Tab-separated table of C-alpha atoms in Angstrom:
chain	number	residue	atom	x	y	z
A	1	MET	CA	-28.256	28.910	-12.698
A	2	ARG	CA	-30.989	26.995	-14.503
A	3	ALA	CA	-32.870	24.187	-12.534
A	4	GLY	CA	-30.882	21.142	-12.132
A	5	ASP	CA	-27.766	22.650	-13.755
A	6	PHE	CA	-25.717	21.900	-10.162
A	7	PRO	CA	-27.168	18.672	-9.176
A	8	GLY	CA	-25.828	17.681	-12.687
A	9	ARG	CA	-22.786	18.770	-12.146
A	10	HIS	CA	-21.972	17.213	-8.500
A	11	ASN	CA	-23.565	14.061	-9.417
A	12	GLY	CA	-20.571	14.150	-12.418
A	13	PHE	CA	-18.389	15.582	-9.464
A	14	ARG	CA	-19.303	12.767	-7.200
A	15	GLU	CA	-19.096	9.951	-9.453
A	16	GLU	CA	-15.658	11.219	-9.936
A	17	LEU	CA	-14.749	11.027	-6.591
A	18	GLU	CA	-16.072	7.971	-6.334
A	19	SER	CA	-14.119	6.301	-9.052
A	20	ARG	CA	-10.801	7.488	-7.656
A	21	LEU	CA	-11.158	6.806	-3.844
A	22	LEU	CA	-12.297	2.681	-4.917
A	23	GLY	CA	-9.116	2.767	-7.227
A	24	ALA	CA	-6.594	4.520	-5.282
A	25	THR	CA	-5.738	1.193	-3.528
A	26	ALA	CA	-7.305	-2.644	-3.838
A	27	ASN	CA	-10.408	-3.970	-3.479
A	28	ILE	CA	-9.720	-6.952	-1.211
A	29	ASN	CA	-6.268	-7.672	1.247
A	30	LEU	CA	-5.117	-11.341	2.108
A	31	LEU	CA	-3.620	-11.471	5.423
A	32	ARG	CA	-3.036	-13.581	8.391
A	33	THR	CA	-4.892	-13.469	11.459
A	34	GLU	CA	-1.966	-13.801	13.745
A	35	ASN	CA	-0.176	-10.852	12.032
A	36	ASP	CA	2.573	-12.454	11.509
A	37	GLY	CA	3.449	-12.492	7.609
A	38	ILE	CA	2.629	-14.391	4.955
A	39	ARG	CA	5.347	-16.888	3.068
A	40	ASN	CA	4.988	-18.866	-0.236
A	41	PHE	CA	3.422	-15.569	-1.123
A	42	ASP	CA	4.472	-15.417	-4.560
A	43	GLN	CA	2.917	-19.494	-5.337
A	44	LEU	CA	-0.322	-18.116	-3.990
A	45	SER	CA	-0.291	-14.996	-5.655
A	46	ARG	CA	-0.133	-16.717	-8.796
A	47	ARG	CA	-2.431	-19.515	-7.950
A	48	LEU	CA	-5.359	-17.340	-6.311
A	49	ALA	CA	-5.165	-14.573	-9.624
A	50	HIS	CA	-6.532	-17.421	-11.634
A	51	LEU	CA	-10.125	-16.825	-9.842
A	52	PRO	CA	-13.326	-15.276	-10.868
A	53	HIS	CA	-13.016	-11.381	-10.944
A	54	VAL	CA	-9.670	-11.381	-9.832
A	55	VAL	CA	-7.825	-9.276	-12.537
A	56	ALA	CA	-4.990	-8.290	-10.389
A	57	THR	CA	-2.874	-9.461	-7.023
A	58	ALA	CA	0.183	-7.306	-5.367
A	59	PRO	CA	2.267	-8.665	-2.273
A	60	SER	CA	3.299	-5.641	-0.463
A	61	LEU	CA	4.896	-5.378	3.246
A	62	TYR	CA	4.018	-2.311	5.139
A	63	GLU	CA	5.087	-1.286	8.758
A	64	GLU	CA	4.926	2.439	10.432
A	65	VAL	CA	7.869	4.470	10.350
A	66	LEU	CA	9.025	8.203	11.196
A	67	VAL	CA	10.824	9.338	8.150
A	68	SER	CA	13.037	12.871	8.846
A	69	SER	CA	15.288	15.349	6.715
A	70	ARG	CA	17.535	17.443	8.709
A	71	SER	CA	15.250	18.885	11.415
A	72	ARG	CA	12.180	17.647	9.991
A	73	ALA	CA	10.378	14.660	10.864
A	74	GLN	CA	6.877	13.050	10.428
A	75	GLY	CA	5.545	9.278	10.939
A	76	VAL	CA	4.005	7.936	7.702
A	77	VAL	CA	3.178	4.038	6.767
A	78	LEU	CA	5.998	2.973	4.511
A	79	LYS	CA	4.796	0.134	1.517
A	80	GLY	CA	6.974	-1.657	0.573
A	81	VAL	CA	5.904	-3.571	-3.308
A	82	GLU	CA	6.958	-5.348	-6.243
A	83	PRO	CA	5.889	-1.433	-9.042
A	84	GLY	CA	5.093	-3.311	-11.510
A	85	GLN	CA	2.300	-5.493	-9.826
A	86	GLU	CA	1.324	-2.416	-7.720
A	87	VAL	CA	0.160	-0.020	-10.117
A	88	LYS	CA	-2.127	-3.087	-11.584
A	89	VAL	CA	-4.172	-3.130	-8.553
A	90	GLY	CA	-3.884	0.321	-7.246
A	91	THR	CA	-3.752	4.171	-8.595
A	92	LEU	CA	-1.185	5.836	-6.208
A	93	LEU	CA	1.955	5.068	-7.996
A	94	ARG	CA	0.657	6.557	-11.832
A	95	HIS	CA	0.523	10.041	-10.807
A	96	LEU	CA	4.085	10.696	-9.904
A	97	ARG	CA	4.266	15.084	-10.008
A	98	GLU	CA	8.244	14.212	-10.037
A	99	GLY	CA	10.844	11.303	-10.880
A	100	SER	CA	9.816	7.709	-12.473
A	101	LEU	CA	8.739	4.417	-11.126
A	102	ALA	CA	11.765	2.864	-12.884
A	103	GLY	CA	14.004	4.895	-9.967
A	104	MET	CA	12.070	1.878	-7.656
A	105	ALA	CA	15.031	-0.097	-9.443
A	106	GLU	CA	17.856	1.509	-8.688
A	107	THR	CA	20.417	0.650	-6.892
A	108	PHE	CA	22.246	3.302	-4.605
A	109	PRO	CA	25.921	3.600	-1.927
A	110	ASN	CA	23.834	2.407	1.344
A	111	ALA	CA	20.705	4.058	0.005
A	112	ASP	CA	17.301	2.255	-1.257
A	113	PRO	CA	14.764	4.241	-3.148
A	114	ILE	CA	11.695	5.741	-1.893
A	115	ILE	CA	8.599	7.485	-3.421
A	116	ILE	CA	6.682	9.470	-1.110
A	117	GLY	CA	3.309	12.150	-1.448
A	118	THR	CA	3.718	15.297	-2.646
A	119	GLU	CA	2.378	16.315	1.068
A	120	LEU	CA	4.979	14.688	2.818
A	121	ALA	CA	7.458	16.364	0.339
A	122	LYS	CA	5.984	19.535	1.261
A	123	SER	CA	6.376	18.763	5.506
A	124	LEU	CA	10.049	17.968	5.179
A	125	GLY	CA	10.514	19.919	2.144
A	126	VAL	CA	12.156	17.398	-0.168
A	127	TYR	CA	12.529	16.828	-3.995
A	128	VAL	CA	13.660	14.182	-6.534
A	129	GLY	CA	17.356	13.372	-5.095
A	130	ASP	CA	17.036	14.251	-1.384
A	131	THR	CA	18.035	11.488	0.809
A	132	LEU	CA	15.829	11.022	3.887
A	133	LEU	CA	16.556	8.502	6.985
A	134	VAL	CA	13.924	6.338	8.067
A	135	THR	CA	13.650	4.408	11.259
A	136	SER	CA	11.336	1.958	11.930
A	137	PRO	CA	10.501	1.077	15.538
A	138	GLN	CA	11.002	-3.042	14.906
A	139	GLY	CA	14.872	-3.036	16.123
A	140	TYR	CA	17.658	-4.294	17.726
A	141	LEU	CA	16.695	-5.916	21.219
A	142	THR	CA	19.614	-5.418	23.679
A	143	PRO	CA	20.020	-6.539	27.777
A	144	LEU	CA	18.337	-3.174	28.234
A	145	GLU	CA	16.252	-1.710	25.624
A	146	VAL	CA	15.241	-2.260	21.998
A	147	VAL	CA	16.917	0.042	19.638
A	148	PRO	CA	15.116	1.000	16.287
A	149	LYS	CA	16.571	-0.070	13.154
A	150	PHE	CA	17.229	2.942	10.369
A	151	ARG	CA	18.191	3.089	6.839
A	152	HIS	CA	18.235	5.997	4.514
A	153	PHE	CA	16.491	6.002	1.136
A	154	ARG	CA	16.831	8.333	-1.576
A	155	VAL	CA	13.579	10.012	-3.188
A	156	VAL	CA	13.027	8.828	-6.865
A	157	GLY	CA	9.343	10.507	-7.349
A	158	VAL	CA	6.550	12.068	-5.678
A	159	PHE	CA	3.461	11.680	-6.301
A	160	ASP	CA	-0.021	12.984	-5.968
A	161	SER	CA	-3.024	11.524	-5.898
A	162	GLY	CA	-5.645	14.242	-4.933
A	163	PHE	CA	-6.133	13.047	-1.531
A	164	TYR	CA	-4.813	14.802	1.645
A	165	ASP	CA	-4.321	11.583	3.449
A	166	PHE	CA	-2.189	9.143	0.863
A	167	ASP	CA	-0.293	12.308	-0.005
A	168	ALA	CA	0.836	13.149	3.171
A	169	THR	CA	1.102	9.816	5.481
A	170	TRP	CA	1.799	7.277	3.022
A	171	ALA	CA	5.389	6.599	0.838
A	172	PHE	CA	6.772	3.219	-1.069
A	173	THR	CA	9.350	1.771	-1.569
A	174	ASN	CA	10.531	-2.327	-3.821
A	175	LEU	CA	10.231	-5.176	-1.908
A	176	ALA	CA	13.221	-5.907	-1.004
A	177	ALA	CA	14.106	-2.679	0.821
A	178	ALA	CA	10.953	-3.387	2.694
A	179	GLN	CA	12.103	-6.505	3.098
A	180	ARG	CA	15.607	-5.053	5.089
A	181	LEU	CA	14.566	-2.558	6.832
A	182	PHE	CA	11.563	-4.706	8.530
A	183	ASP	CA	14.358	-7.704	8.894
A	184	LEU	CA	11.324	-9.942	7.245
A	185	ALA	CA	12.994	-11.834	4.591
A	186	ASP	CA	10.863	-13.817	1.779
A	187	VAL	CA	7.548	-12.713	4.267
A	188	VAL	CA	4.583	-10.151	2.789
A	189	SER	CA	2.299	-8.871	5.551
A	190	VAL	CA	-0.461	-8.986	3.005
A	191	ILE	CA	-1.357	-10.526	-0.847
A	192	GLU	CA	-4.063	-7.446	-2.607
A	193	PHE	CA	-6.414	-7.733	-5.368
A	194	LYS	CA	-8.442	-5.998	-7.735
A	195	VAL	CA	-11.470	-7.393	-8.880
A	196	ASP	CA	-13.632	-6.272	-11.250
A	197	ASP	CA	-16.898	-5.184	-10.320
A	198	ILE	CA	-16.223	-3.229	-6.529
A	199	TYR	CA	-19.525	-4.317	-4.972
A	200	ARG	CA	-18.726	-8.174	-6.043
A	201	ALA	CA	-16.196	-7.774	-3.593
A	202	PRO	CA	-17.716	-9.441	-0.235
A	203	GLU	CA	-18.515	-12.614	-2.370
A	204	VAL	CA	-15.082	-12.605	-4.054
A	205	ALA	CA	-13.453	-12.202	-0.417
A	206	GLU	CA	-15.268	-15.531	0.403
A	207	GLU	CA	-14.059	-16.779	-2.280
A	208	ILE	CA	-10.133	-15.724	-1.936
A	209	ARG	CA	-10.737	-16.825	1.899
A	210	ARG	CA	-11.536	-20.707	0.930
A	211	ALA	CA	-8.690	-20.756	-1.701
A	212	ALA	CA	-6.479	-19.727	0.061
A	213	GLY	CA	-6.199	-22.295	2.784
A	214	LYS	CA	-6.063	-25.335	0.464
A	215	GLY	CA	-3.119	-27.022	0.025
A	216	LEU	CA	-1.885	-25.549	2.765
A	217	THR	CA	-0.399	-26.123	6.007
A	218	PRO	CA	-0.075	-23.235	8.415
A	219	PRO	CA	0.976	-24.090	12.658
A	220	PRO	CA	-1.725	-25.031	14.923
A	221	GLY	CA	-3.895	-22.510	15.717
A	222	LEU	CA	-2.629	-19.924	12.948
A	223	SER	CA	-5.684	-19.187	10.218
A	224	ARG	CA	-5.599	-17.138	7.144
A	225	THR	CA	-8.318	-14.158	7.039
A	226	ILE	CA	-9.825	-11.864	4.228
A	227	ARG	CA	-10.151	-8.183	5.141
A	228	TYR	CA	-12.020	-6.828	2.153
A	229	SER	CA	-12.746	-3.299	1.221
A	230	PRO	CA	-16.470	-2.278	0.428
A	231	PRO	CA	-17.221	1.061	-1.139
A	232	CYS	CA	-17.683	2.596	1.913
A	233	ALA	CA	-13.968	1.851	4.039
A	234	TRP	CA	-12.849	4.853	3.291
A	235	ASN	CA	-12.537	7.467	5.527
A	236	GLY	CA	-16.038	7.331	6.167
A	237	TRP	CA	-17.078	7.871	2.712
A	238	SER	CA	-19.554	6.016	1.316
A	239	PRO	CA	-21.978	6.333	-2.387
A	240	SER	CA	-25.851	6.413	-2.185
């Protein structure tokens, strides 16, 4: 091996890894400090999309759920999205190994569409066309207990991001289906942003924070906040 060969290949691999990690999810997240959801999100998202350095915006609603198939079950994050907008802020749904993104718009008798990661599909032993039971801890309150809410979902796609944590613990459905499951009509938990320069994310986040407050009238005591994702925010990784 000639001197310098390995470092060159290593640097190329690292650059590719950085690019894939940074592209997998949104750069900036806008949410409410009280974690009670964002209403009128369509109007707010469209307005903030015109800010400098913002490339794309996407509303989403997510919660931890239990996904099961026959005798197998696993806890995952279920994310309700508008597919056409989601693929502009993150790349996970662009890497489908099976099925298609168009399946997210399909309707089924007594079921909603879902796209899962390859590792989750392996763990549950399911394929495109199979049905899963998704149970939400946000259930019904009875005089004796909280009864979890559940709904059936049909697998319409399997994504392969190349990163185990995403492929094993994330699942996607359309926004309306997530709102039904979580009983949160016309609410999202976050508005996501993609920016043209990840290293400007802190200053763009601050501009979004200022712009999000203009013309809005939240109840007294509630405010909005920005959580932005700098390059070191994924799994302890940081660039040099």
